Amino acid sequence: MASFDGSESTVKSDKYRSHIYGEGEKNTVWRFGGPPNYDVVNKLFEEGRTQVWEEGSPEEKVQRLLKTWEMEIFHKVRLEDFKPLTLKNTHSALTVKITLNALHRTFPRGFAIEIIQVYSGPPTIMYKFRHWAYMEGPFKGRAPTGEKVQFHGIGMFQVDDAMKVEKVELFYDPGELLGPLLKVLNWMVGRLNNFISRGLPVHTDY
């Protein structure tokens, strides 16, 4: 996730994503009023990544494509503003990103993502990825724990001759992501059962 910073002092570049700034984006319609600022999540990425890929390597190229894809589906409104994407089949991937954004208060620095390995490419690019964040915000009334939440998965980009993404598929175990959250939910259920067993009135807002 990223913040929006419309100040004039913002450095107009991003080390890991394309198609945010520049002449080609002067008419882009942004979902939150302006181009996103990924400084915070980039720092999280640099501090926690397990691989540093050489610029121009297959892994670095796929990692940039993945990060750019995430940025565009979440921050750009019009299909004509999408540069490396044709968006023929991204429903499940969009659902994943929207779900992660719904947890923004729980993970205020956002989710970082890295490529672990590229198995094949193009036109069918298969890769392994890792997504991670820290529970530094409240969740359903429970105080922040600072615990790291992460999950690994396999992704597929189907691209055309111009390297535009035609299809996206993601495969991952949601238990890796939900496990720490379920700990909090179990704590909440235990608290609720304790109140009930004592015959005390219960009020919930979640």
Coordinates of C-alpha atoms in Angstrom, one line a residue:
M1 CA 0.0 0.0 0.0
A2 CA 1.1 3.5 -0.5
S3 CA 0.2 7.0 0.6
F4 CA -0.6 10.0 -1.6
D5 CA 1.7 13.0 -1.3
G6 CA 0.8 15.9 -3.5
S7 CA 3.5 18.3 -2.2
E8 CA 5.8 19.9 -4.6
S9 CA 8.8 18.6 -2.7
T10 CA 8.0 15.0 -3.5
V11 CA 10.8 13.3 -5.5
K12 CA 9.1 12.3 -8.8
S13 CA 10.5 8.8 -9.1
D14 CA 10.1 5.3 -7.8
K15 CA 13.0 2.8 -7.7
Y16 CA 10.9 -0.3 -8.1
R17 CA 7.8 0.7 -10.2
S18 CA 7.2 2.2 -13.6
H19 CA 4.4 4.4 -15.0
I20 CA 3.8 6.6 -11.9
Y21 CA 5.5 9.8 -12.9
G22 CA 6.6 11.4 -16.2
E23 CA 5.1 12.8 -19.3
G24 CA 3.2 9.6 -20.0
E25 CA 1.2 10.1 -16.8
K26 CA 0.3 13.7 -17.1
N27 CA -3.3 12.9 -18.0
T28 CA -3.7 9.9 -15.7
V29 CA -6.7 9.8 -13.5
W30 CA -5.6 8.7 -10.0
R31 CA -8.0 7.0 -7.6
F32 CA -6.9 9.1 -4.6
G33 CA -6.3 12.4 -6.4
G34 CA -2.6 12.0 -7.4
P35 CA 0.2 9.5 -7.9
P36 CA 1.0 7.3 -4.9
N37 CA 4.1 7.6 -2.8
Y38 CA 5.7 4.3 -2.0
D39 CA 8.6 5.6 0.2
V40 CA 7.4 3.9 3.4
V41 CA 6.7 0.5 1.8
N42 CA 9.9 0.7 -0.2
K43 CA 11.9 1.1 3.0
L44 CA 10.0 -1.9 4.5
F45 CA 10.9 -3.9 1.3
E46 CA 14.6 -2.9 1.5
E47 CA 14.8 -3.8 5.2
G48 CA 13.1 -7.2 4.9
R49 CA 13.8 -8.6 1.5
T50 CA 15.8 -11.8 1.2
Q51 CA 17.0 -11.3 -2.4
V52 CA 18.7 -8.3 -4.1
W53 CA 18.4 -8.9 -7.8
E54 CA 20.7 -7.4 -10.4
E55 CA 19.2 -4.7 -12.5
G56 CA 18.1 -6.2 -15.8
S57 CA 18.0 -9.7 -14.6
P58 CA 14.8 -11.8 -15.2
E59 CA 14.0 -11.7 -11.5
E60 CA 14.4 -7.9 -11.3
K61 CA 12.2 -7.4 -14.4
V62 CA 9.5 -9.6 -13.1
Q63 CA 9.6 -8.0 -9.7
R64 CA 9.2 -4.5 -11.3
L65 CA 6.3 -5.8 -13.4
L66 CA 4.6 -7.3 -10.3
K67 CA 5.0 -4.1 -8.3
T68 CA 3.9 -1.9 -11.3
W69 CA 0.9 -4.2 -11.8
E70 CA -0.1 -3.9 -8.1
M71 CA 0.2 -0.1 -8.3
E72 CA -1.9 0.2 -11.5
I73 CA -4.8 -2.0 -10.5
F74 CA -5.2 -0.2 -7.2
H75 CA -4.3 3.5 -8.0
K76 CA -5.4 4.1 -11.6
V77 CA -9.1 4.6 -12.5
R78 CA -9.3 4.4 -16.3
L79 CA -8.3 1.4 -18.3
E80 CA -6.7 3.7 -20.9
D81 CA -4.2 4.8 -18.2
F82 CA -2.9 1.2 -17.7
K83 CA 0.4 0.8 -19.4
P84 CA 1.7 -2.8 -19.1
L85 CA -1.8 -4.4 -18.6
T86 CA -4.7 -5.4 -20.7
L87 CA -6.8 -6.5 -17.7
K88 CA -8.5 -9.4 -19.5
N89 CA -8.7 -11.6 -16.3
T90 CA -7.6 -10.0 -13.0
H91 CA -10.6 -10.5 -10.8
S92 CA -9.1 -12.7 -8.2
A93 CA -5.9 -10.6 -8.0
L94 CA -8.0 -7.5 -7.6
T95 CA -9.8 -9.2 -4.7
V96 CA -6.5 -10.0 -3.0
K97 CA -5.3 -6.4 -3.3
I98 CA -8.6 -4.9 -2.0
T99 CA -8.5 -7.4 0.9
L100 CA -5.0 -6.3 1.8
N101 CA -6.0 -2.6 1.7
A102 CA -8.9 -3.3 4.0
L103 CA -6.3 -4.1 6.6
H104 CA -4.5 -0.8 6.2
R105 CA -5.1 0.3 9.8
T106 CA -3.7 -2.9 11.1
F107 CA -0.6 -2.8 8.8
P108 CA 0.0 1.0 8.5
R109 CA 3.4 0.6 6.7
G110 CA 1.7 -1.5 4.1
F111 CA 2.6 -4.8 2.5
A112 CA 6.0 -5.3 0.9
I113 CA 6.4 -7.9 -1.9
E114 CA 9.5 -9.5 -3.5
I115 CA 10.2 -12.1 -6.1
I116 CA 11.9 -15.2 -4.7
Q117 CA 12.4 -17.1 -8.0
V118 CA 11.4 -17.0 -11.6
Y119 CA 10.6 -20.4 -13.1
S120 CA 9.8 -19.5 -16.7
G121 CA 9.1 -16.7 -19.0
P122 CA 7.6 -15.1 -21.4
P123 CA 4.9 -15.5 -22.7
T124 CA 4.0 -17.5 -19.6
I125 CA 5.9 -16.1 -16.7
M126 CA 5.8 -18.3 -13.6
Y127 CA 7.3 -17.0 -10.3
K128 CA 7.4 -17.4 -6.6
F129 CA 6.7 -14.4 -4.4
R130 CA 6.7 -13.3 -0.8
H131 CA 4.3 -10.7 0.8
W132 CA 4.9 -9.4 4.3
A133 CA 3.9 -6.7 6.8
Y134 CA 3.9 -5.9 10.5
M135 CA 0.8 -5.7 12.8
E136 CA 1.6 -2.2 14.0
G137 CA -2.0 -1.0 14.2
P138 CA -5.1 -2.1 16.1
F139 CA -7.3 -5.0 14.9
K140 CA -10.9 -5.2 16.1
G141 CA -10.1 -3.3 19.3
R142 CA -6.9 -5.3 20.1
A143 CA -3.7 -3.4 20.6
P144 CA -0.9 -3.6 18.0
T145 CA 1.4 -6.7 18.5
G146 CA 4.2 -5.7 16.1
E147 CA 4.1 -9.3 14.8
K148 CA 5.3 -10.0 11.3
V149 CA 2.7 -11.4 8.9
Q150 CA 3.8 -13.0 5.7
F151 CA 2.7 -15.4 3.0
H152 CA 4.4 -17.1 0.0
G153 CA 2.7 -17.9 -3.2
I154 CA 3.1 -18.8 -6.9
G155 CA 2.1 -16.3 -9.6
M156 CA 1.6 -16.4 -13.3
F157 CA 1.7 -13.5 -15.8
Q158 CA 0.5 -14.3 -19.4
V159 CA 2.0 -11.6 -21.6
D160 CA 1.7 -10.7 -25.3
D161 CA 4.4 -9.9 -27.7
A162 CA 4.6 -6.3 -26.4
M163 CA 5.0 -7.7 -22.8
K164 CA 1.5 -6.5 -21.8
V165 CA -0.1 -8.6 -19.2
E166 CA -3.2 -10.4 -20.5
K167 CA -3.9 -12.7 -17.6
V168 CA -2.9 -13.0 -13.9
E169 CA -3.2 -15.9 -11.6
L170 CA -2.1 -16.1 -7.9
F171 CA -1.9 -19.2 -5.8
Y172 CA -1.2 -19.0 -2.0
D173 CA -2.2 -20.3 1.3
P174 CA -4.4 -17.8 3.1
G175 CA -3.6 -19.5 6.4
E176 CA -0.2 -17.9 6.4
L177 CA -1.8 -14.4 6.3
L178 CA -4.7 -15.1 8.5
G179 CA -2.9 -17.1 11.2
P180 CA -1.8 -14.1 13.3
L181 CA -5.1 -12.4 12.8
L182 CA -6.9 -15.6 14.0
K183 CA -4.9 -15.4 17.2
V184 CA -6.4 -12.0 17.9
L185 CA -9.9 -13.3 16.9
N186 CA -9.5 -16.3 19.3
W187 CA -8.5 -13.9 22.1
M188 CA -11.7 -11.9 21.4
V189 CA -13.8 -15.0 21.4
G190 CA -12.3 -16.1 24.7
R191 CA -13.0 -12.7 26.2
L192 CA -16.6 -12.8 25.0
N193 CA -17.1 -16.3 26.4
N194 CA -15.7 -15.1 29.7
F195 CA -18.2 -12.3 29.9
I196 CA -21.0 -14.7 29.0
S197 CA -20.0 -17.2 31.6
R198 CA -20.0 -14.5 34.3
G199 CA -23.5 -13.3 33.2
L200 CA -22.2 -9.9 32.3
P201 CA -23.8 -7.8 29.5
V202 CA -21.9 -7.9 26.2
H203 CA -21.6 -5.0 23.7
T204 CA -19.8 -5.6 20.4
D205 CA -19.1 -3.1 17.6
Y206 CA -17.4 -5.6 15.2

